[in-house]
PDB file of C-alpha atoms in Angstrom:
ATOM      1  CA  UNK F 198      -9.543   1.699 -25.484  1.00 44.00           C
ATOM      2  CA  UNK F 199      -6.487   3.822 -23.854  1.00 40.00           C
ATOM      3  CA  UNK F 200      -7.195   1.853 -19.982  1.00 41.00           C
ATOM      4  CA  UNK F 201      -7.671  -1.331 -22.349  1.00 42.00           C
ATOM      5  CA  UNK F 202      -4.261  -1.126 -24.235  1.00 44.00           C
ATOM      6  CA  UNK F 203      -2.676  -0.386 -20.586  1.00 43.00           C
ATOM      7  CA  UNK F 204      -3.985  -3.229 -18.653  1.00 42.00           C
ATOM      8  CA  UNK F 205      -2.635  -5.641 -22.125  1.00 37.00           C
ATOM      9  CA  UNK F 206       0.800  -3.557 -21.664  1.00 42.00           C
ATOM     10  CA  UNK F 207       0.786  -4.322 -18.251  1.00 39.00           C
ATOM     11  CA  UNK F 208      -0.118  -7.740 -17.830  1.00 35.00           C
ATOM     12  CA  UNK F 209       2.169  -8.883 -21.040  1.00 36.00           C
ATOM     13  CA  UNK F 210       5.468  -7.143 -19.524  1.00 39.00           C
ATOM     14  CA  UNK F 211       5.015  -8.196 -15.948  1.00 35.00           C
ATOM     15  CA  UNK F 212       3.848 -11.731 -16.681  1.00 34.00           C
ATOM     16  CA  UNK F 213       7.643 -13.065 -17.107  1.00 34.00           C
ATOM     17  CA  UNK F 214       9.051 -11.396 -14.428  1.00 35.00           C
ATOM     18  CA  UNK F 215       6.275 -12.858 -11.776  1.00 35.00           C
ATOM     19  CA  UNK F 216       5.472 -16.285 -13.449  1.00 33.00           C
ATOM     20  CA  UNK F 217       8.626 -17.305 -11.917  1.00 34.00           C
ATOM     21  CA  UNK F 218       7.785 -15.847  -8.327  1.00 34.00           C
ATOM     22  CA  UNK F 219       4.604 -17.588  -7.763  1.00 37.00           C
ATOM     23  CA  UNK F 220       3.988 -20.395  -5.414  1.00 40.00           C
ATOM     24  CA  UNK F 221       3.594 -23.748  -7.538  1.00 42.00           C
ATOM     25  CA  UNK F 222       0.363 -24.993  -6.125  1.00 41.00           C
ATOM     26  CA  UNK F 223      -0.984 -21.409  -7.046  1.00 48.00           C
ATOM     27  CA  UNK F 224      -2.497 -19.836 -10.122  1.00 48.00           C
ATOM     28  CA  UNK F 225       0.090 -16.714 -11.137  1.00 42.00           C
ATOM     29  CA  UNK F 226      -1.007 -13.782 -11.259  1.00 66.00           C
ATOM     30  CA  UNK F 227      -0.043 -10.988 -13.241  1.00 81.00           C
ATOM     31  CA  UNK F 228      -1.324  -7.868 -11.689  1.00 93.00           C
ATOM     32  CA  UNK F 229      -4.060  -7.233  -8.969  1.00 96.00           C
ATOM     33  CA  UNK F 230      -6.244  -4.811  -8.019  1.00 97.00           C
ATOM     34  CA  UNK F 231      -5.382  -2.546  -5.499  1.00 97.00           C
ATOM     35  CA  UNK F 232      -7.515  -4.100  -2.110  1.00 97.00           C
ATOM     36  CA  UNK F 233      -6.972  -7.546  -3.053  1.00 97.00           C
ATOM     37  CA  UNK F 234      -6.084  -9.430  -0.373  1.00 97.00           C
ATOM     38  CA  UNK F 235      -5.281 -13.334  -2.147  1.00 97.00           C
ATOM     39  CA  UNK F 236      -2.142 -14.520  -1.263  1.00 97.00           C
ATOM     40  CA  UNK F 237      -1.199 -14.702  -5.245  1.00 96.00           C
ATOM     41  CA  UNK F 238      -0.804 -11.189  -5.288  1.00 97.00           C
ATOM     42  CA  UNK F 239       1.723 -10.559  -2.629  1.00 97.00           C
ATOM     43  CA  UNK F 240       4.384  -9.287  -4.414  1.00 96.00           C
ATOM     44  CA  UNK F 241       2.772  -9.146  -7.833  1.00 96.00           C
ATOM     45  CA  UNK F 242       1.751  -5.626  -9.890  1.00 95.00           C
ATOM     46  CA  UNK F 243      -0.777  -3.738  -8.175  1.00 95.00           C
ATOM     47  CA  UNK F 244      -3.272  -0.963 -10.595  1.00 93.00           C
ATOM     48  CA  UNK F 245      -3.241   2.039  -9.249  1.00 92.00           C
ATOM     49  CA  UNK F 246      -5.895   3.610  -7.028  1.00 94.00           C
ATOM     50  CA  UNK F 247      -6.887   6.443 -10.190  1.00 92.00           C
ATOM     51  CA  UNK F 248     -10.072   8.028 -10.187  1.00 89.00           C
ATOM     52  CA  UNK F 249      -9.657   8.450 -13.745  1.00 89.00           C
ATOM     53  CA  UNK F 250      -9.859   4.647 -14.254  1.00 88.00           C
ATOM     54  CA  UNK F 251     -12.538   3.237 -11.626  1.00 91.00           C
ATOM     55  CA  UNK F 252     -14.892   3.492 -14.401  1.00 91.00           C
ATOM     56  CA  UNK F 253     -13.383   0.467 -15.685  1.00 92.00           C
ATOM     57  CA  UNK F 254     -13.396  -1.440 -12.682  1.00 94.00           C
ATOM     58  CA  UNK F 255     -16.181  -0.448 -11.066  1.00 93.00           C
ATOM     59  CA  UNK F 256     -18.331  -3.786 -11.197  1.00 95.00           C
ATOM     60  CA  UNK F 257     -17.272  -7.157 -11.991  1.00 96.00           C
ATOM     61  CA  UNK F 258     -18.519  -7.016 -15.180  1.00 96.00           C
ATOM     62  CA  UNK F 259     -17.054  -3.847 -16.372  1.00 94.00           C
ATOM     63  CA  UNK F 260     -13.665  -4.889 -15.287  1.00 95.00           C
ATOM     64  CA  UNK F 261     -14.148  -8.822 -17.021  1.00 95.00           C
ATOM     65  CA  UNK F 262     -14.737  -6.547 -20.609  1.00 94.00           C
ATOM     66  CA  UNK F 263     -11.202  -4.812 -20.351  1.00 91.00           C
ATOM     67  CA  UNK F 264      -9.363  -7.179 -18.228  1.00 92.00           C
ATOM     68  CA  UNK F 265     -11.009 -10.593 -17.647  1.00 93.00           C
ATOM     69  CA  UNK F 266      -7.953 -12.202 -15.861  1.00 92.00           C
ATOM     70  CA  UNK F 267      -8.151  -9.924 -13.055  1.00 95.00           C
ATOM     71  CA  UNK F 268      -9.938 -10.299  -9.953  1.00 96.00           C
ATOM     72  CA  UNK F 269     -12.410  -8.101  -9.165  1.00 97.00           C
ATOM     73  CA  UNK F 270     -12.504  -6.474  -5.879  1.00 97.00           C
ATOM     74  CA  UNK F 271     -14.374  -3.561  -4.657  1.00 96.00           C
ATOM     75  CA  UNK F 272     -12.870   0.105  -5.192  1.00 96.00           C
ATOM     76  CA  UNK F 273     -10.766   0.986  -2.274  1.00 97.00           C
ATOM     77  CA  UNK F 274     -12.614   4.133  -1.043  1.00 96.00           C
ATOM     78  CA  UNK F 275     -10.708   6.986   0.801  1.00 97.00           C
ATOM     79  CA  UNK F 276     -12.171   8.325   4.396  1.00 97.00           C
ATOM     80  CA  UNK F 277     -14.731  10.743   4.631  1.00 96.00           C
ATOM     81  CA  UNK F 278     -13.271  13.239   5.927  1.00 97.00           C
ATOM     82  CA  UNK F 279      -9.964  14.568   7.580  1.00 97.00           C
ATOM     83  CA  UNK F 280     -10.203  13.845  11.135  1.00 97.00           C
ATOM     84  CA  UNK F 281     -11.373  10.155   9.972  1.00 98.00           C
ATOM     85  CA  UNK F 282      -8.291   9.888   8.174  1.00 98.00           C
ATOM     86  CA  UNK F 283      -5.734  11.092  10.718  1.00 97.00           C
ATOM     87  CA  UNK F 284      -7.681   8.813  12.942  1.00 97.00           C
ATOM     88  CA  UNK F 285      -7.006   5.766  10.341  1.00 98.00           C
ATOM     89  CA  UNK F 286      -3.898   6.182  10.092  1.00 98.00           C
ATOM     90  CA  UNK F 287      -2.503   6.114  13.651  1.00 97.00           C
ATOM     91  CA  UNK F 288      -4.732   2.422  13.479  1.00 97.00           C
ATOM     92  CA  UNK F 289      -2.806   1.689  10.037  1.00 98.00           C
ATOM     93  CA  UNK F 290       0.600   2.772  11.613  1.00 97.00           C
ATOM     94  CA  UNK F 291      -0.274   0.094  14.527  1.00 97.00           C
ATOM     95  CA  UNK F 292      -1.752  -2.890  12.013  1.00 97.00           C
ATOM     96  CA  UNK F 293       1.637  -2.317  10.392  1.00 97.00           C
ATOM     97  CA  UNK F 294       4.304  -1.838  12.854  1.00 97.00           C
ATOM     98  CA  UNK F 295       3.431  -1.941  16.661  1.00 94.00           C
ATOM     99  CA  UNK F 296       5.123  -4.917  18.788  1.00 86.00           C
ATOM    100  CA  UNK F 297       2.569  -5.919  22.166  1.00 70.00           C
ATOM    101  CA  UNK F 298       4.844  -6.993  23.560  1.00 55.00           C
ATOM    102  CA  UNK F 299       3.138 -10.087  24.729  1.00 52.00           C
ATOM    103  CA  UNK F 300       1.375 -13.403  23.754  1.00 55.00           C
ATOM    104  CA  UNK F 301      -1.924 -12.659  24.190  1.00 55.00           C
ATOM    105  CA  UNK F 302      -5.092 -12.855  21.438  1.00 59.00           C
ATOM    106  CA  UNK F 303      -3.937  -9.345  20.024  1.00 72.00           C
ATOM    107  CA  UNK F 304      -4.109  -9.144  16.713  1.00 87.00           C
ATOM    108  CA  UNK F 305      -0.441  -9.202  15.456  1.00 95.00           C
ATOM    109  CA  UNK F 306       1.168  -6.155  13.154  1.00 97.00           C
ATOM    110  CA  UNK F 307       3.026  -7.276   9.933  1.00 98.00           C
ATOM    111  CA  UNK F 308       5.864  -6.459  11.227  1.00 97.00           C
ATOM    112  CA  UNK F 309       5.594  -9.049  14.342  1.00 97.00           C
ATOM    113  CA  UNK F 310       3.925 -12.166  11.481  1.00 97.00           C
ATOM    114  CA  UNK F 311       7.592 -11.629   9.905  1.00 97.00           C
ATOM    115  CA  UNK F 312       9.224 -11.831  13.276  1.00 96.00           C
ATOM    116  CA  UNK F 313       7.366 -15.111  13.539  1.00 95.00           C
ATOM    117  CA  UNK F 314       7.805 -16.109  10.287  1.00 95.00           C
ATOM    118  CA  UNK F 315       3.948 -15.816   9.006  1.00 96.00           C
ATOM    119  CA  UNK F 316       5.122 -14.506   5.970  1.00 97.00           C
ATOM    120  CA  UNK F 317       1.865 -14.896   3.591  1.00 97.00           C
ATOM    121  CA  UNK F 318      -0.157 -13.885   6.684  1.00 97.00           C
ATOM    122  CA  UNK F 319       2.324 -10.408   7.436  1.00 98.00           C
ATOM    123  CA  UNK F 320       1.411 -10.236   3.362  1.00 98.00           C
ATOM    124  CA  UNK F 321      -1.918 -10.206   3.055  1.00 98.00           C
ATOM    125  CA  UNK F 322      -2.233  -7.651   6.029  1.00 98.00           C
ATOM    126  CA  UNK F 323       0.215  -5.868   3.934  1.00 98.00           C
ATOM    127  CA  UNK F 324      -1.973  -6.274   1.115  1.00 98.00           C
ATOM    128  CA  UNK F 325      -5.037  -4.906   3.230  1.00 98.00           C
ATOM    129  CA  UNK F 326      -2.714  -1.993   4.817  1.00 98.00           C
ATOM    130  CA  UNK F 327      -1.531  -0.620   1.839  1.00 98.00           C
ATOM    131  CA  UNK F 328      -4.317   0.810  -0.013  1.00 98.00           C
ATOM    132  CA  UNK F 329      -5.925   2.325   2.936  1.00 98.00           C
ATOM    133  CA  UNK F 330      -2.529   4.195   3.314  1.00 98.00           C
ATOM    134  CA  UNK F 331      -3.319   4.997  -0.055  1.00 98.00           C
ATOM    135  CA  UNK F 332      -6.412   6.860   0.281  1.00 98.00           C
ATOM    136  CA  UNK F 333      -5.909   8.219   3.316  1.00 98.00           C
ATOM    137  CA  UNK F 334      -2.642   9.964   3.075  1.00 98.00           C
ATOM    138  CA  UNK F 335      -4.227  11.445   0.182  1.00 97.00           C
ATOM    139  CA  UNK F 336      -7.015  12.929   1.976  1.00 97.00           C
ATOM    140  CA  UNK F 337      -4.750  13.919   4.520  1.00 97.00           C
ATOM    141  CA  UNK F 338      -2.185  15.709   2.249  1.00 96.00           C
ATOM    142  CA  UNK F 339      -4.668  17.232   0.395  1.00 95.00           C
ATOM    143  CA  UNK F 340      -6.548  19.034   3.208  1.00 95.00           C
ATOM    144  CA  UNK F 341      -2.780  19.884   4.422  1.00 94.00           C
ATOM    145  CA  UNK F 342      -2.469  21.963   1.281  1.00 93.00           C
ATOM    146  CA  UNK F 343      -5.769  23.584   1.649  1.00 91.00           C
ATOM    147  CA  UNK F 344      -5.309  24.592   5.353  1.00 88.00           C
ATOM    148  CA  UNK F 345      -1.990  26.230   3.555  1.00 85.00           C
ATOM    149  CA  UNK F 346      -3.708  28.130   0.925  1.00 83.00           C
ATOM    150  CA  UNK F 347      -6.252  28.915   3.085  1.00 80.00           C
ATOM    151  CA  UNK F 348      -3.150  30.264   6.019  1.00 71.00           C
ATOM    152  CA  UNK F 349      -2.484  33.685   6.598  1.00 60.00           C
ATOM    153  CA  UNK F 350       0.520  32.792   8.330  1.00 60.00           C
ATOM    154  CA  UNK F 351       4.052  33.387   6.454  1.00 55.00           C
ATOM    155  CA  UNK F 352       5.637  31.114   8.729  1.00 59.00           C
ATOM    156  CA  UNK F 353       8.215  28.861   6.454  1.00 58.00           C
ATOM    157  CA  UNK F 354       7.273  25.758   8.911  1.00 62.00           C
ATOM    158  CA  UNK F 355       3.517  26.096   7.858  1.00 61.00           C
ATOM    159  CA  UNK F 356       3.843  27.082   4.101  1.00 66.00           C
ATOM    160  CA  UNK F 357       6.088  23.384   4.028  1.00 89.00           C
ATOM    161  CA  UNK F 358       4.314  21.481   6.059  1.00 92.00           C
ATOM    162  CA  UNK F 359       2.531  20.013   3.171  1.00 93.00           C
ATOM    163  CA  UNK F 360       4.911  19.505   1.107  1.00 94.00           C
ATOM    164  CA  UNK F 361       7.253  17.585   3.796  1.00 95.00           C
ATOM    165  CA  UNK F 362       4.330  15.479   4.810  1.00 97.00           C
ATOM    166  CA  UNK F 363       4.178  14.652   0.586  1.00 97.00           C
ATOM    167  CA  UNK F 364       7.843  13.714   0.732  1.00 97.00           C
ATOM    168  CA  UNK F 365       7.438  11.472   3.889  1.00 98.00           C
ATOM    169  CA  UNK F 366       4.011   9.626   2.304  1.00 98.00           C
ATOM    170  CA  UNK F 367       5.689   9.278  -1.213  1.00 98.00           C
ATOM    171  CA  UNK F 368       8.872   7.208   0.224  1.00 98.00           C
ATOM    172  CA  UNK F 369       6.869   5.358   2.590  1.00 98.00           C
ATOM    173  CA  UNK F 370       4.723   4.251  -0.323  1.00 98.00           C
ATOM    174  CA  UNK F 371       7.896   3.048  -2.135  1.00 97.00           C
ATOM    175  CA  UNK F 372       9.110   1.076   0.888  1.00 98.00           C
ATOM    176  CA  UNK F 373       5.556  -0.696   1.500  1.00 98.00           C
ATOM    177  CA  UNK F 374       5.818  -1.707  -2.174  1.00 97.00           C
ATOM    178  CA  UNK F 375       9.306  -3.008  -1.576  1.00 98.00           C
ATOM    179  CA  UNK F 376       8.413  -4.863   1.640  1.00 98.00           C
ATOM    180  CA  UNK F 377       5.342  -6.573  -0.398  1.00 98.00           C
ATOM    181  CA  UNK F 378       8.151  -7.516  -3.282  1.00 97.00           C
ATOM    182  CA  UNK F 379      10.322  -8.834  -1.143  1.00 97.00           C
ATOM    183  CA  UNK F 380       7.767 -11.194   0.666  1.00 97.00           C
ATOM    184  CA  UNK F 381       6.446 -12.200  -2.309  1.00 96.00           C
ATOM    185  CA  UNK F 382       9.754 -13.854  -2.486  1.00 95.00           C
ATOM    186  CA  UNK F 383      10.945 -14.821   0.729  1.00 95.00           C
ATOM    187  CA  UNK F 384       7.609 -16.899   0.301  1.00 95.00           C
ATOM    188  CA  UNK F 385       8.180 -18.376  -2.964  1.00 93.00           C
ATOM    189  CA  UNK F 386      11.757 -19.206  -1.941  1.00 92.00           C
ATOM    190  CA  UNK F 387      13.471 -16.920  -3.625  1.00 93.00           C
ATOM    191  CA  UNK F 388      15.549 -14.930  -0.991  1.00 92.00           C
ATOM    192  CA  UNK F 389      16.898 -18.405   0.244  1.00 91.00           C
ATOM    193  CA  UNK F 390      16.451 -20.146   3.702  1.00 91.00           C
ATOM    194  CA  UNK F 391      13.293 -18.010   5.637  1.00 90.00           C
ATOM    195  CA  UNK F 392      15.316 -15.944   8.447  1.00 92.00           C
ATOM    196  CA  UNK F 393      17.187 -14.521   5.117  1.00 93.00           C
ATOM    197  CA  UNK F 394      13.920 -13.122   3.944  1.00 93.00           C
ATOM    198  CA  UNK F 395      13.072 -12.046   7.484  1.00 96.00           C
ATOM    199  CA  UNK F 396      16.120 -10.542   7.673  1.00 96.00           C
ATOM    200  CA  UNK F 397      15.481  -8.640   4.134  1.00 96.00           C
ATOM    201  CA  UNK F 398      11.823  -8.260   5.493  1.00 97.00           C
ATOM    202  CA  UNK F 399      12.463  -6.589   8.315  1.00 97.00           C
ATOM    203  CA  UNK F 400      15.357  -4.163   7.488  1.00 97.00           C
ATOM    204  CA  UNK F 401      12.715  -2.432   4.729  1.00 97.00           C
ATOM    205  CA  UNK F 402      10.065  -2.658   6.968  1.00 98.00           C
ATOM    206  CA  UNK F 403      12.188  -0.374   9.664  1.00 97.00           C
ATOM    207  CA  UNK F 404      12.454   2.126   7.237  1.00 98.00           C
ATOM    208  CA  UNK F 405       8.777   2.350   5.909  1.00 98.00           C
ATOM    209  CA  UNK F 406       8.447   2.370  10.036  1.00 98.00           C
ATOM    210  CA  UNK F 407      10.601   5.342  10.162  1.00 98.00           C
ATOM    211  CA  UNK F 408       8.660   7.542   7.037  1.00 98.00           C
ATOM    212  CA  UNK F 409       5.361   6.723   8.518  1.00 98.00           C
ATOM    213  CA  UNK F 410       6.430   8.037  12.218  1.00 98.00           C
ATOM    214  CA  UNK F 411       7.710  11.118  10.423  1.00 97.00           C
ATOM    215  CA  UNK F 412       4.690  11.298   8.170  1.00 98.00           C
ATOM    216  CA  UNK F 413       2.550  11.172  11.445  1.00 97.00           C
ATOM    217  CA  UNK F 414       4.676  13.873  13.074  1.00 96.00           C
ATOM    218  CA  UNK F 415       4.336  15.811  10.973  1.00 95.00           C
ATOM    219  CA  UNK F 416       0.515  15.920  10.397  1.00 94.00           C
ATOM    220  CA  UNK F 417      -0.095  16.165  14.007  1.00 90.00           C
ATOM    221  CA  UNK F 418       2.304  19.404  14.322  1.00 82.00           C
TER     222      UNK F 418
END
């Protein structure tokens, strides 16, 4: 009943502030799962990746019984185990920000679609990318503060390395969400011409760049 009354909380105050923002040969939506990849949910409320609520969304038909006008996409599930997940994310930190540098059959980062202007594409990579930052900056961070407990080393650079590598993940988390806000509406027109959005685009996407290199430094210390 609690996840119920949420999901109506949710969906009734973010339907007027993303009816507006939705392209008008598409459906709106007012929240997605977290992992769904449609182009109606770029820049649209995302549930949070909770263990404490996949019960409710763990098939189809649980999820239609407390929130039937959500799509239904399979749980996003976190890497096995550490290495896996430090592995991940240098591939994440690529999908997301590398440049090749050429004009070859690579596939492109998100940050190169909004150089050429692909917003919805550079979205739903976002919308692919950040989940799977998600889960495995958890299971990074967490093993981080188990090596720590587990430490017998005093050193002040160990005992914080966790907790920097929290602070790093946490604000790179907030800038992904801002990135996928703000090309929601570059696409939906709402930032003006398209280079403003790019513009926009790209100056939040430098700084999510700029947490995730530190967040990577600092796990591979």
């Amino acid at each position: 009943r609690m996840f119920s009354k949420t999901i109506f909380t949710v969906l009734t105050t973010t339907t007027t502030a993303t009816a507006t923002t939705v392209l008008p040969s598409q459906k709106a939506n007012a929240a997605c799962l977290s992992g769904d990849t449609s182009p109606t949910c770029i820049g649209v409320y995302k549930m949070p990746i909770d263990d404490r609520t996949n019960m409710y969304i763990e098939s189809p038909e649980t999820l239609a019984r407390f929130a039937p006008d959500i799509n239904w996409v399979p749980i996003v599930t976190p890497p096995g185990t550490y290495k896996e997940a430090v592995v991940e994310l240098g591939e994440l930190q690529r999908d997301c920000f590398a440049s090749s540098g050429g004009d070859g059959e690579e596939k492109m980062s998100v940050k190169e679609l909004v150089l050429k202007g692909q917003l919805e594409q550079a979205g739903i990579e976002l919308l692919r990318i950040t989940p799977r930052i998600t889960v495995v900056g958890r299971v990074i961070i967490a093993n981080l503060y188990k090596q720590q407990s587990n430490s017998s080393s005093s050193s002040n650079n160990n005992n914080m390395k966790a907790y920097r590598a929290e602070v790093q993940y946490d604000e790179l988390l907030g800038r992904l969400g801002e990135v996928d806000v703000l090309l929601g509406q570059a696409i939906r027109g709402q930032l003006g011409v398209v280079t403003m959005g790019q513009i926009q685009v790209l100056q939040e996407l430098k700084e999510a760049q700029e947490f995730m290199e530190e967040f990577s430094k600092i796990v591979l210390l």
